[in-house]
Tab-separated table of C-alpha atoms and ligand atoms in Angstrom:
chain	number	residue	atom	x	y	z
S	1	UNK	CA	-3.680	-21.892	-0.601
S	2	UNK	CA	-4.818	-23.989	-3.555
S	3	UNK	CA	-2.432	-24.474	-6.505
S	4	UNK	CA	-2.760	-21.783	-9.137
S	5	UNK	CA	-4.336	-24.106	-11.721
S	6	UNK	CA	-6.973	-25.448	-9.303
S	7	UNK	CA	-9.160	-22.440	-10.111
S	8	UNK	CA	-9.442	-19.624	-12.658
S	9	UNK	CA	-10.226	-15.916	-12.521
S	10	UNK	CA	-13.744	-15.477	-11.058
S	11	UNK	CA	-14.640	-13.078	-13.888
S	12	UNK	CA	-14.431	-12.864	-17.638
S	13	UNK	CA	-13.249	-9.884	-19.659
S	14	UNK	CA	-15.856	-7.598	-21.219
S	15	UNK	CA	-13.705	-4.651	-22.192
S	16	UNK	CA	-10.022	-4.372	-22.986
S	17	UNK	CA	-7.500	-1.558	-22.832
S	18	UNK	CA	-4.744	-2.031	-25.407
S	19	UNK	CA	-1.152	-1.894	-24.211
S	20	UNK	CA	1.896	-2.091	-26.411
S	21	UNK	CA	5.578	-2.616	-25.994
S	22	UNK	CA	7.614	0.122	-27.650
S	23	UNK	CA	10.999	-0.806	-29.162
S	24	UNK	CA	14.190	-1.113	-27.089
S	25	UNK	CA	15.534	2.025	-28.754
S	26	UNK	CA	12.330	3.956	-27.950
S	27	UNK	CA	12.563	2.784	-24.326
S	28	UNK	CA	16.159	3.946	-24.149
S	29	UNK	CA	15.181	7.411	-25.387
S	30	UNK	CA	12.123	7.560	-23.110
S	31	UNK	CA	14.021	6.718	-19.946
S	32	UNK	CA	16.842	9.101	-20.843
S	33	UNK	CA	14.282	11.900	-21.339
S	34	UNK	CA	12.805	10.916	-17.952
S	35	UNK	CA	16.158	11.544	-16.247
S	36	UNK	CA	16.164	7.800	-15.421
S	37	UNK	CA	13.225	8.356	-13.076
S	38	UNK	CA	10.324	6.030	-13.941
S	39	UNK	CA	7.819	8.471	-12.380
S	40	UNK	CA	8.651	10.786	-15.307
S	41	UNK	CA	7.678	8.241	-17.984
S	42	UNK	CA	4.519	8.574	-20.014
S	43	UNK	CA	2.353	5.524	-19.322
S	44	UNK	CA	2.097	5.117	-23.117
S	45	UNK	CA	5.739	4.070	-23.028
S	46	UNK	CA	5.101	1.391	-20.372
S	47	UNK	CA	4.059	-2.126	-21.385
S	48	UNK	CA	3.233	-3.611	-17.970
S	49	UNK	CA	2.787	-1.090	-15.205
S	50	UNK	CA	3.592	-2.410	-11.729
S	51	UNK	CA	4.336	1.016	-10.235
S	52	UNK	CA	1.438	0.758	-7.789
S	53	UNK	CA	-1.693	-1.168	-6.870
S	54	UNK	CA	-3.298	2.115	-5.811
S	55	UNK	CA	-6.148	3.488	-7.898
S	56	UNK	CA	-5.251	1.104	-10.711
S	57	UNK	CA	-7.907	-1.611	-10.240
S	58	UNK	CA	-10.283	-2.638	-13.010
S	59	UNK	CA	-13.872	-1.859	-12.031
S	60	UNK	CA	-16.585	-4.459	-12.419
S	61	UNK	CA	-19.753	-4.213	-14.510
S	62	UNK	CA	-21.639	-3.578	-11.260
S	63	UNK	CA	-19.351	-0.667	-10.430
S	64	UNK	CA	-19.665	0.856	-13.907
S	65	UNK	CA	-23.451	0.611	-13.678
S	66	UNK	CA	-23.427	2.146	-10.201
S	67	UNK	CA	-21.712	5.244	-11.630
S	68	UNK	CA	-24.973	6.110	-13.379
S	69	UNK	CA	-26.862	6.476	-10.134
S	70	UNK	CA	-24.289	8.844	-8.644
S	71	UNK	CA	-26.103	11.622	-6.803
S	72	UNK	CA	-24.064	14.788	-7.240
S	73	UNK	CA	-25.851	16.791	-4.546
S	74	UNK	CA	-23.463	19.014	-2.584
S	75	UNK	CA	-25.264	18.181	0.657
S	76	UNK	CA	-27.155	15.053	1.616
S	77	UNK	CA	-26.076	12.970	-1.396
S	78	UNK	CA	-27.806	9.588	-1.353
S	79	UNK	CA	-24.584	8.139	-2.829
S	80	UNK	CA	-22.843	9.136	0.374
S	81	UNK	CA	-25.637	7.543	2.393
S	82	UNK	CA	-25.033	4.302	0.493
S	83	UNK	CA	-21.264	4.481	1.024
S	84	UNK	CA	-21.739	5.256	4.719
S	85	UNK	CA	-24.001	2.240	5.161
S	86	UNK	CA	-21.477	-0.108	3.519
S	87	UNK	CA	-18.558	1.233	5.580
S	88	UNK	CA	-20.568	1.032	8.815
S	89	UNK	CA	-21.710	-2.482	7.928
S	90	UNK	CA	-18.139	-3.735	7.367
S	91	UNK	CA	-16.352	-1.834	10.132
S	92	UNK	CA	-19.043	-1.283	12.756
S	93	UNK	CA	-17.951	2.376	12.802
S	94	UNK	CA	-21.125	4.404	12.302
S	95	UNK	CA	-19.526	7.823	11.873
S	96	UNK	CA	-17.961	8.076	8.437
S	97	UNK	CA	-16.433	11.047	6.633
S	98	UNK	CA	-15.312	10.701	3.020
S	99	UNK	CA	-11.944	12.007	1.834
S	100	UNK	CA	-10.425	12.391	-1.625
S	101	UNK	CA	-7.901	9.598	-0.933
S	102	UNK	CA	-5.957	7.974	1.893
S	103	UNK	CA	-3.644	10.865	2.618
S	104	UNK	CA	-6.625	13.231	2.862
S	105	UNK	CA	-8.090	10.938	5.503
S	106	UNK	CA	-4.704	10.828	7.270
S	107	UNK	CA	-4.526	14.600	7.286
S	108	UNK	CA	-7.961	14.742	8.948
S	109	UNK	CA	-6.991	12.093	11.525
S	110	UNK	CA	-3.690	13.753	12.463
S	111	UNK	CA	-5.170	17.263	12.689
S	112	UNK	CA	-7.997	15.913	14.853
S	113	UNK	CA	-5.972	13.851	17.308
S	114	UNK	CA	-2.232	14.602	17.149
S	115	UNK	CA	-0.509	17.501	18.942
S	116	UNK	CA	3.092	18.692	18.526
S	117	UNK	CA	5.548	16.749	20.681
S	118	UNK	CA	3.460	13.565	20.748
S	119	UNK	CA	4.549	10.142	19.491
S	120	UNK	CA	2.428	7.888	17.267
S	121	UNK	CA	3.314	4.189	17.657
S	122	UNK	CA	2.315	1.500	15.193
S	123	UNK	CA	3.599	-1.590	13.417
S	124	UNK	CA	5.079	0.427	10.545
S	125	UNK	CA	3.608	3.615	9.134
S	126	UNK	CA	3.291	4.168	5.394
S	127	UNK	CA	5.291	7.163	3.993
S	128	UNK	CA	2.352	9.569	3.716
S	129	UNK	CA	1.274	8.647	7.247
S	130	UNK	CA	4.783	9.331	8.481
S	131	UNK	CA	4.706	12.624	6.570
S	132	UNK	CA	1.464	13.743	8.207
S	133	UNK	CA	2.686	12.830	11.701
S	134	UNK	CA	5.914	14.777	11.130
S	135	UNK	CA	4.049	17.749	9.623
S	136	UNK	CA	2.026	17.845	12.840
S	137	UNK	CA	5.276	18.196	14.835
S	138	UNK	CA	4.933	14.681	16.263
S	139	UNK	CA	7.097	11.590	15.990
S	140	UNK	CA	6.204	8.383	14.127
S	141	UNK	CA	7.325	5.275	16.055
S	142	UNK	CA	7.608	1.979	14.133
S	143	UNK	CA	7.498	-1.054	16.413
S	144	UNK	CA	7.434	-3.952	13.963
S	145	UNK	CA	8.758	-7.237	15.399
S	146	UNK	CA	12.326	-7.912	14.298
S	147	UNK	CA	11.097	-10.868	12.192
S	148	UNK	CA	9.262	-8.308	10.076
S	149	UNK	CA	12.559	-6.970	8.765
S	150	UNK	CA	13.977	-10.339	7.659
S	151	UNK	CA	14.160	-10.767	3.890
S	152	UNK	CA	13.823	-14.546	3.699
S	153	UNK	CA	11.430	-15.973	6.215
S	154	UNK	CA	8.765	-18.563	6.877
S	155	UNK	CA	6.902	-16.247	9.248
S	156	UNK	CA	3.157	-16.136	8.581
S	157	UNK	CA	2.563	-12.661	10.047
S	158	UNK	CA	5.520	-10.398	9.407
S	159	UNK	CA	3.321	-7.320	9.885
S	160	UNK	CA	2.816	-7.957	13.629
S	161	UNK	CA	3.742	-5.246	16.080
S	162	UNK	CA	6.260	-6.009	18.838
S	163	UNK	CA	3.940	-6.124	21.859
S	164	UNK	CA	6.728	-5.777	24.401
S	165	UNK	CA	8.060	-2.678	22.686
S	166	UNK	CA	4.516	-1.308	22.416
S	167	UNK	CA	3.979	-1.793	26.141
S	168	UNK	CA	7.215	0.068	26.928
S	169	UNK	CA	6.276	2.865	24.535
S	170	UNK	CA	2.851	3.231	26.163
S	171	UNK	CA	4.255	2.920	29.680
S	172	UNK	CA	6.673	5.770	29.026
S	173	UNK	CA	4.338	8.091	27.150
S	174	UNK	CA	0.627	7.399	27.522
S	175	UNK	CA	0.125	8.639	31.082
S	176	UNK	CA	1.949	11.861	30.222
S	177	UNK	CA	-0.510	12.424	27.343
S	178	UNK	CA	2.111	11.843	24.663
S	179	UNK	CA	0.306	9.002	22.828
S	180	UNK	CA	-2.710	10.191	20.806
S	181	UNK	CA	-3.473	6.673	19.488
S	182	UNK	CA	-1.893	3.445	18.250
S	183	UNK	CA	-2.062	2.963	14.469
S	184	UNK	CA	-2.121	-0.544	12.994
S	185	UNK	CA	-1.489	-0.789	9.241
S	186	UNK	CA	-3.097	-3.862	7.638
S	187	UNK	CA	-1.481	-5.250	5.577
S	188	UNK	CA	1.825	-3.558	6.345
S	189	UNK	CA	2.863	-1.959	3.049
S	190	UNK	CA	6.257	-0.663	4.145
S	191	UNK	CA	7.769	-4.095	4.824
S	192	UNK	CA	6.316	-5.838	1.791
S	193	UNK	CA	2.528	-5.951	2.171
S	194	UNK	CA	2.882	-8.342	5.103
S	195	UNK	CA	-0.191	-9.389	7.113
S	196	UNK	CA	-0.949	-8.793	10.782
S	197	UNK	CA	-2.457	-11.664	12.779
S	198	UNK	CA	-5.774	-11.366	14.613
S	199	UNK	CA	-4.054	-12.363	17.852
S	200	UNK	CA	-1.610	-9.489	17.474
S	201	UNK	CA	-4.369	-7.024	16.596
S	202	UNK	CA	-6.379	-8.103	19.640
S	203	UNK	CA	-3.447	-7.928	22.033
S	204	UNK	CA	-2.192	-4.589	20.703
S	205	UNK	CA	-5.698	-3.183	21.030
S	206	UNK	CA	-6.000	-4.480	24.615
S	207	UNK	CA	-2.684	-2.837	25.452
S	208	UNK	CA	-3.695	0.493	23.927
S	209	UNK	CA	-7.003	0.438	25.767
S	210	UNK	CA	-5.336	-0.537	29.066
S	211	UNK	CA	-3.390	2.703	28.749
S	212	UNK	CA	-6.496	4.673	27.773
S	213	UNK	CA	-5.323	5.177	24.195
S	214	UNK	CA	-7.536	4.723	21.082
S	215	UNK	CA	-6.655	1.973	18.597
S	216	UNK	CA	-6.954	3.012	14.932
S	217	UNK	CA	-6.491	1.030	11.705
S	218	UNK	CA	-4.888	2.133	8.458
S	219	UNK	CA	-7.043	-0.352	6.571
S	220	UNK	CA	-6.078	0.306	2.919
S	221	UNK	CA	-5.585	-3.456	2.373
S	222	UNK	CA	-7.708	-4.899	5.177
S	223	UNK	CA	-9.529	-7.448	2.965
S	224	UNK	CA	-6.203	-8.919	1.832
S	225	UNK	CA	-5.141	-9.035	5.484
S	226	UNK	CA	-8.364	-10.866	6.387
S	227	UNK	CA	-7.696	-13.408	3.637
S	228	UNK	CA	-4.227	-14.124	5.059
S	229	UNK	CA	-5.787	-14.595	8.515
S	230	UNK	CA	-8.253	-17.073	7.042
S	231	UNK	CA	-5.456	-19.001	5.306
S	232	UNK	CA	-2.814	-18.896	8.021
S	233	UNK	CA	-4.211	-18.318	11.508
S	234	UNK	CA	-5.635	-21.261	13.464
S	235	UNK	CA	-9.366	-20.959	14.112
S	236	UNK	CA	-10.262	-18.833	11.088
S	237	UNK	CA	-10.416	-21.236	8.135
S	238	UNK	CA	-14.199	-21.657	8.453
S	239	UNK	CA	-14.989	-17.974	8.893
S	240	UNK	CA	-16.021	-15.678	6.046
S	241	UNK	CA	-13.817	-12.732	5.080
S	242	UNK	CA	-16.578	-10.396	6.257
S	243	UNK	CA	-16.680	-12.084	9.679
S	244	UNK	CA	-12.914	-11.862	9.996
S	245	UNK	CA	-12.939	-8.198	8.981
S	246	UNK	CA	-15.752	-7.468	11.462
S	247	UNK	CA	-13.850	-9.113	14.276
S	248	UNK	CA	-10.730	-7.156	13.371
S	249	UNK	CA	-12.544	-3.811	13.337
S	250	UNK	CA	-14.291	-4.698	16.613
S	251	UNK	CA	-10.926	-4.255	18.365
S	252	UNK	CA	-10.529	-0.695	17.054
S	253	UNK	CA	-11.989	2.739	17.654
S	254	UNK	CA	-11.759	3.976	14.101
S	255	UNK	CA	-9.922	3.768	10.813
S	256	UNK	CA	-8.468	5.677	7.902
S	257	UNK	CA	-8.669	4.088	4.488
S	258	UNK	CA	-7.165	4.693	1.099
S	259	UNK	CA	-10.028	3.105	-0.819
S	260	UNK	CA	-7.862	3.042	-3.960
S	261	UNK	CA	-6.659	-0.373	-2.780
S	262	UNK	CA	-9.216	-2.742	-1.244
S	263	UNK	CA	-12.061	-0.397	-2.190
S	264	UNK	CA	-11.459	-1.472	-5.808
S	265	UNK	CA	-11.995	2.165	-6.747
S	266	UNK	CA	-9.797	4.466	-8.784
S	267	UNK	CA	-10.113	7.296	-6.272
S	268	UNK	CA	-11.380	7.784	-2.738
S	269	UNK	CA	-10.850	7.311	0.959
S	270	UNK	CA	-12.518	7.894	4.282
S	271	UNK	CA	-12.087	8.228	8.001
S	272	UNK	CA	-14.528	6.439	10.295
S	273	UNK	CA	-15.032	6.445	14.069
S	274	UNK	CA	-17.020	4.577	16.661
S	275	UNK	CA	-17.358	7.740	18.718
S	276	UNK	CA	-19.654	10.482	17.448
S	277	UNK	CA	-17.875	13.294	19.279
S	278	UNK	CA	-14.598	12.372	17.575
S	279	UNK	CA	-16.349	12.405	14.202
S	280	UNK	CA	-17.628	15.934	14.856
S	281	UNK	CA	-14.119	17.072	15.704
S	282	UNK	CA	-12.854	15.441	12.515
S	283	UNK	CA	-15.458	17.283	10.436
S	284	UNK	CA	-13.736	20.524	11.397
S	285	UNK	CA	-10.876	19.341	9.170
S	286	UNK	CA	-12.911	17.460	6.563
S	287	UNK	CA	-15.017	20.452	5.583
S	288	UNK	CA	-12.268	23.040	4.951
S	289	UNK	CA	-9.801	20.609	3.327
S	290	UNK	CA	-11.754	17.774	1.702
S	291	UNK	CA	-15.272	19.086	1.167
S	292	UNK	CA	-18.661	18.981	2.812
S	293	UNK	CA	-19.361	16.021	5.145
S	294	UNK	CA	-21.352	14.149	2.497
S	295	UNK	CA	-18.820	14.217	-0.335
S	296	UNK	CA	-15.319	14.968	1.048
S	297	UNK	CA	-13.615	15.473	-2.312
S	298	UNK	CA	-15.499	12.692	-4.093
S	299	UNK	CA	-18.181	12.916	-6.735
S	300	UNK	CA	-21.411	11.014	-6.140
S	301	UNK	CA	-20.402	8.503	-8.806
S	302	UNK	CA	-17.041	7.897	-7.099
S	303	UNK	CA	-18.872	7.086	-3.874
S	304	UNK	CA	-21.238	4.700	-5.696
S	305	UNK	CA	-18.362	2.812	-7.333
S	306	UNK	CA	-16.590	2.643	-4.002
S	307	UNK	CA	-19.644	1.354	-2.125
S	308	UNK	CA	-19.894	-1.521	-4.614
S	309	UNK	CA	-16.122	-2.115	-4.708
S	310	UNK	CA	-15.835	-2.409	-0.929
S	311	UNK	CA	-18.287	-5.306	-0.987
S	312	UNK	CA	-16.700	-6.987	-4.010
S	313	UNK	CA	-13.299	-6.977	-2.310
S	314	UNK	CA	-14.716	-9.199	0.449
S	315	UNK	CA	-15.461	-11.967	-2.034
S	316	UNK	CA	-13.274	-14.931	-1.244
S	317	UNK	CA	-13.001	-16.126	-4.845
S	318	UNK	CA	-11.730	-12.694	-5.824
S	319	UNK	CA	-9.201	-12.659	-2.956
S	320	UNK	CA	-7.952	-16.153	-3.707
S	321	UNK	CA	-7.304	-15.105	-7.311
S	322	UNK	CA	-5.715	-11.828	-6.258
S	323	UNK	CA	-3.371	-13.088	-3.553
S	324	UNK	CA	-2.754	-16.201	-5.658
S	325	UNK	CA	-1.555	-14.106	-8.583
S	326	UNK	CA	0.946	-12.229	-6.441
S	327	UNK	CA	2.180	-15.547	-4.996
S	328	UNK	CA	2.399	-16.926	-8.558
S	329	UNK	CA	4.671	-14.074	-9.652
S	330	UNK	CA	6.754	-14.585	-6.503
S	331	UNK	CA	7.131	-18.310	-7.240
S	332	UNK	CA	8.213	-17.660	-10.816
S	333	UNK	CA	10.834	-15.199	-9.630
S	334	UNK	CA	12.154	-17.570	-6.961
S	335	UNK	CA	12.384	-20.308	-9.624
S	336	UNK	CA	14.360	-17.908	-11.799
S	337	UNK	CA	16.799	-17.327	-8.923
S	338	UNK	CA	15.667	-13.751	-8.264
S	339	UNK	CA	16.065	-12.755	-4.585
S	340	UNK	CA	12.748	-11.477	-3.190
S	341	UNK	CA	11.137	-10.867	0.192
S	342	UNK	CA	9.418	-14.067	1.312
S	343	UNK	CA	6.726	-14.981	1.955
S	344	UNK	CA	5.235	-12.702	-0.723
S	345	UNK	CA	2.877	-10.039	0.599
S	346	UNK	CA	-0.647	-9.282	-0.515
S	347	UNK	CA	-0.216	-6.635	-3.168
S	348	UNK	CA	3.173	-7.109	-4.724
S	349	UNK	CA	6.552	-8.750	-4.889
S	350	UNK	CA	9.559	-6.940	-3.462
S	351	UNK	CA	12.856	-7.714	-5.193
S	352	UNK	CA	16.067	-7.490	-3.151
S	353	UNK	CA	18.109	-5.317	-5.504
S	354	UNK	CA	21.187	-5.386	-3.267
S	355	UNK	CA	21.340	-9.180	-3.603
S	356	UNK	CA	20.547	-9.114	-7.342
S	357	UNK	CA	23.171	-6.453	-8.166
S	358	UNK	CA	25.786	-6.921	-5.408
S	359	UNK	CA	28.443	-5.048	-7.387
S	360	UNK	CA	26.549	-1.729	-7.199
S	361	UNK	CA	27.040	0.025	-3.831
S	362	UNK	CA	23.926	1.421	-2.187
S	363	UNK	CA	25.135	5.002	-2.592
S	364	UNK	CA	24.963	4.427	-6.360
S	365	UNK	CA	21.224	3.685	-6.115
S	366	UNK	CA	21.186	-0.077	-6.605
S	367	UNK	CA	17.394	-0.429	-6.664
S	368	UNK	CA	17.004	2.525	-9.013
S	369	UNK	CA	19.482	0.823	-11.373
S	370	UNK	CA	17.452	-2.387	-11.258
S	371	UNK	CA	14.151	-0.591	-11.851
S	372	UNK	CA	15.596	1.271	-14.848
S	373	UNK	CA	17.092	-1.912	-16.334
S	374	UNK	CA	13.812	-3.782	-15.921
S	375	UNK	CA	12.127	-1.042	-17.906
S	376	UNK	CA	14.848	-1.120	-20.577
S	377	UNK	CA	14.720	-4.906	-20.756
S	378	UNK	CA	10.982	-5.293	-21.227
S	379	UNK	CA	8.992	-2.092	-20.684
S	380	UNK	CA	7.964	-3.191	-17.188
S	381	UNK	CA	7.676	-0.392	-14.610
S	382	UNK	CA	8.268	-1.168	-10.934
S	383	UNK	CA	9.134	1.300	-8.208
S	384	UNK	CA	12.366	1.925	-6.321
S	385	UNK	CA	12.097	1.610	-2.540
S	386	UNK	CA	15.639	2.167	-1.413
S	387	UNK	CA	18.313	4.840	-1.299
S	388	UNK	CA	16.400	7.376	-3.373
S	389	UNK	CA	13.025	7.003	-1.638
S	390	UNK	CA	14.315	6.579	1.918
S	391	UNK	CA	17.966	7.660	1.974
S	392	UNK	CA	19.115	10.506	4.204
S	393	UNK	CA	22.338	12.440	4.690
S	394	UNK	CA	24.562	12.324	7.765
S	395	UNK	CA	24.437	15.915	9.070
S	396	UNK	CA	28.058	15.727	10.290
S	397	UNK	CA	29.925	13.953	7.493
S	398	UNK	CA	27.532	14.811	4.642
S	399	UNK	CA	27.709	11.137	3.644
S	400	UNK	CA	24.541	9.468	2.359
S	401	UNK	CA	22.848	7.011	4.755
S	402	UNK	CA	20.854	4.240	3.114
S	403	UNK	CA	17.819	2.360	4.415
S	404	UNK	CA	18.197	-1.244	5.638
S	405	UNK	CA	16.838	-2.667	2.386
S	406	UNK	CA	17.321	-1.762	-1.288
S	407	UNK	CA	14.123	-2.952	-2.952
S	408	UNK	CA	12.221	-2.757	-6.206
S	409	UNK	CA	8.496	-3.275	-5.649
S	410	UNK	CA	6.439	-4.940	-8.357
S	411	UNK	CA	2.939	-3.956	-7.241
S	412	UNK	CA	0.157	-5.900	-8.931
S	413	UNK	CA	-2.994	-3.914	-9.839
S	414	UNK	CA	-6.267	-5.679	-8.961
S	415	UNK	CA	-8.106	-7.579	-11.734
S	416	UNK	CA	-5.956	-5.918	-14.428
S	417	UNK	CA	-3.251	-8.287	-15.609
S	418	UNK	CA	-3.313	-11.995	-16.394
S	419	UNK	CA	-0.866	-14.702	-15.410
S	420	UNK	CA	0.698	-14.331	-18.878
S	421	UNK	CA	1.674	-10.798	-17.939
S	422	UNK	CA	3.208	-12.163	-14.730
S	423	UNK	CA	5.121	-14.838	-16.643
S	424	UNK	CA	6.412	-12.142	-18.988
S	425	UNK	CA	7.695	-10.096	-16.037
S	426	UNK	CA	9.489	-13.114	-14.557
S	427	UNK	CA	11.079	-13.848	-17.932
S	428	UNK	CA	12.339	-10.271	-18.159
S	429	UNK	CA	14.319	-10.951	-14.973
S	430	UNK	CA	15.997	-13.916	-16.657
S	431	UNK	CA	17.215	-11.522	-19.340
S	432	UNK	CA	18.462	-9.132	-16.671
S	433	UNK	CA	20.229	-11.894	-14.749
S	434	UNK	CA	22.175	-12.850	-17.874
S	435	UNK	CA	23.679	-9.359	-18.198
S	436	UNK	CA	23.627	-8.215	-14.589
S	437	UNK	CA	27.410	-7.700	-14.309
S	438	UNK	CA	27.315	-4.964	-16.938
S	439	UNK	CA	24.599	-2.976	-15.121
S	440	UNK	CA	25.910	0.276	-13.644
S	441	UNK	CA	24.760	2.585	-10.855
S	442	UNK	CA	23.551	6.173	-10.932
S	443	UNK	CA	24.293	9.570	-9.462
S	444	UNK	CA	21.708	12.266	-8.777
S	445	UNK	CA	21.633	15.379	-10.948
S	446	UNK	CA	18.540	16.878	-9.299
S	447	UNK	CA	16.780	16.269	-5.996
S	448	UNK	CA	13.943	18.119	-4.286
S	449	UNK	CA	14.282	18.845	-0.558
S	450	UNK	CA	11.357	16.517	0.374
S	451	UNK	CA	9.999	13.326	-1.237
S	452	UNK	CA	12.843	13.446	-3.726
S	453	UNK	CA	12.081	10.122	-5.419
S	454	UNK	CA	9.066	11.539	-7.260
S	455	UNK	CA	11.025	14.195	-9.154
S	456	UNK	CA	14.711	13.219	-8.875
S	457	UNK	CA	16.844	13.043	-12.022
S	458	UNK	CA	19.886	10.841	-12.484
S	459	UNK	CA	22.843	10.198	-14.734
S	460	UNK	CA	24.685	6.939	-15.241
S	461	UNK	CA	27.996	6.382	-13.514
Y	1	LIG	N1	-1.703	3.942	3.798
Y	1	LIG	C1	-1.134	2.927	3.135
Y	1	LIG	C2	-0.843	1.650	3.855
Y	1	LIG	C3	-0.809	3.073	1.772
Y	1	LIG	O1	-0.227	2.057	1.125
Y	1	LIG	C4	-1.091	4.300	1.118
Y	1	LIG	C5	-0.779	4.489	-0.299
Y	1	LIG	C6	-1.693	5.329	1.862
Y	1	LIG	C7	-1.992	5.104	3.193
Y	1	LIG	C8	-2.021	6.643	1.246
Y	1	LIG	O2	-3.132	6.542	0.434
Y	1	LIG	O3	-2.310	7.102	-1.869
Y	1	LIG	O4	-4.752	7.085	-1.308
Y	1	LIG	O5	-3.287	8.881	-0.447
Y	1	LIG	N2	-0.035	3.714	-0.970
Y	1	LIG	C9	0.240	3.801	-2.397
Y	1	LIG	C10	1.269	2.778	-2.795
Y	1	LIG	C11	0.537	5.170	-2.908
Y	1	LIG	O6	1.702	2.801	-3.975
Y	1	LIG	O7	1.647	1.936	-1.977
Y	1	LIG	P1	-3.373	7.442	-0.878
C-alpha cells in the first residue's frame, strides 16, 4: 500500500452536510437520556458517526443523476434490468432477485435452502446471518482459522476458513443431507473486517463441491476483499479489481449481498444464483416478503443508484483511498498507544476495550463503557461489540458469559469523512487514555430477550 500522502481522494466535494459538536454538558445529558446506549442517541447529537459503514456512504454525482431515471414500474422495471445486468456482469450469476437489504436477501436464501436440523458452515457468519439460520431451526457453524481470532497479528488473511475443520464438518454431515451450503463472508465482518484469500476461497469451494454442496458468498464487502487480494496475495498485483472479483465469484454458486456496503448505496441488497431452478425457488420467498421479482423492496431509483454504485466500488483509486483511510486511522491509534485488532480490516478499526480499560471486568460491560466515554469525550459514536451484543447467561449458575473479545468498532462510512475527522477521533483517544483509570463500568437496567444491544439501558456502577 502506498503511503497516505502519496495520493489524495479521487473526488472533490460538491455538496456538504453540516455536522456540529454539541457541548460536553449537552453530551452528558444526551447519553443519560439514552440510557447510556448509543443506539438511542439522536444523530444530531453526534459529531462523527462511526456506528456503521452500512447505508452511510456518500453517493456520487453519477448516482444522484441516475436517481432521475428510476423506473418505478411494479413489474418489468428497466431499472431492475440495469441492476441485473451489472450484478450478472460482476458475479457471473445471471439469476438475480433484489431485496430491501442484506438481511432480506439472507431470509430468502435460508428459507430457500435451509431445513430444520441442518448445519451451515462458513468462515464466520454475521449476526443477522446467524439469526436467520437459527430462526430456520438450523445451526450456524463458524470455522475461522485460529489465527483469525488473534488480536495482534501479521497475518494477511485472517478471514480464511479452516480447511481441515471444513473437511471434517462436510465429512460428518454432507452425505447425510445436513449441509445445505457453505457460506463464505468476504470480508469477514465479525472478526474485524478481515479479508479471505483467493487460495482459501478456491480450496473451500473445491471441498464443498467435492461433497456435492453449493458454495455461496456473503459478499457485502467483496470489493474491499478483492483489493486486499490484489495488495497481499502473490499473483494478483497486476490484475484489476473486476478480474479478481470475477475469479472469486467463479468459485461460487450464488451470493447474498447487503448492497449498503460495497454497493455504495444507502439501501438495497440482492440474492443471485448461477442456477435458474434455484432462483425460481427463491422467488417463492422474494415475492411474499420482499416484493415482486423486479423490485424486491426497492424503488426504481434505489436500483439505479445501486447499479452505478456497484461499478464505482470496483474503482481501484476509490478502494486505495478507502482502505487507506481505515489503515490511517489504525496507524494513528497505534501511535497513540491504543490497543486495536491488527492488521486493520477493510471497513473499520476495532479497539480492544479489555486492554484499554483493564480495571473494568467484562461483566461490567467494558466495551460499552469505552464507547460511552468516547462519545462523552468528543461526540464520536462507535459501536460496542462485546458483552452486551454477544454475552449470554449460564443456564445453570445464572452467571453472565462474555464473548472472547470486548471490542468497540469504529466503522468508517465510505467517502464521507476526511483524514482530519480521523485525526480528531485518534486525538479523542489520547484524552480518554489520560483519564482512563477514573472510567467506571455499567449495569443493565433493561434488556430485551433477543438482540438486546439495540434497546438495552444501563446505569453507571
Ligand atoms: N452480512 C454482513 C457481512 C454484514 O456486515 C451485514 C450488515 C449483513 C450481512 C446484513 O445486511 O444490514 O443490509 O441487512 N452489517 C451492518 C454492520 C449492519 O454495521 O456491520 P443489512
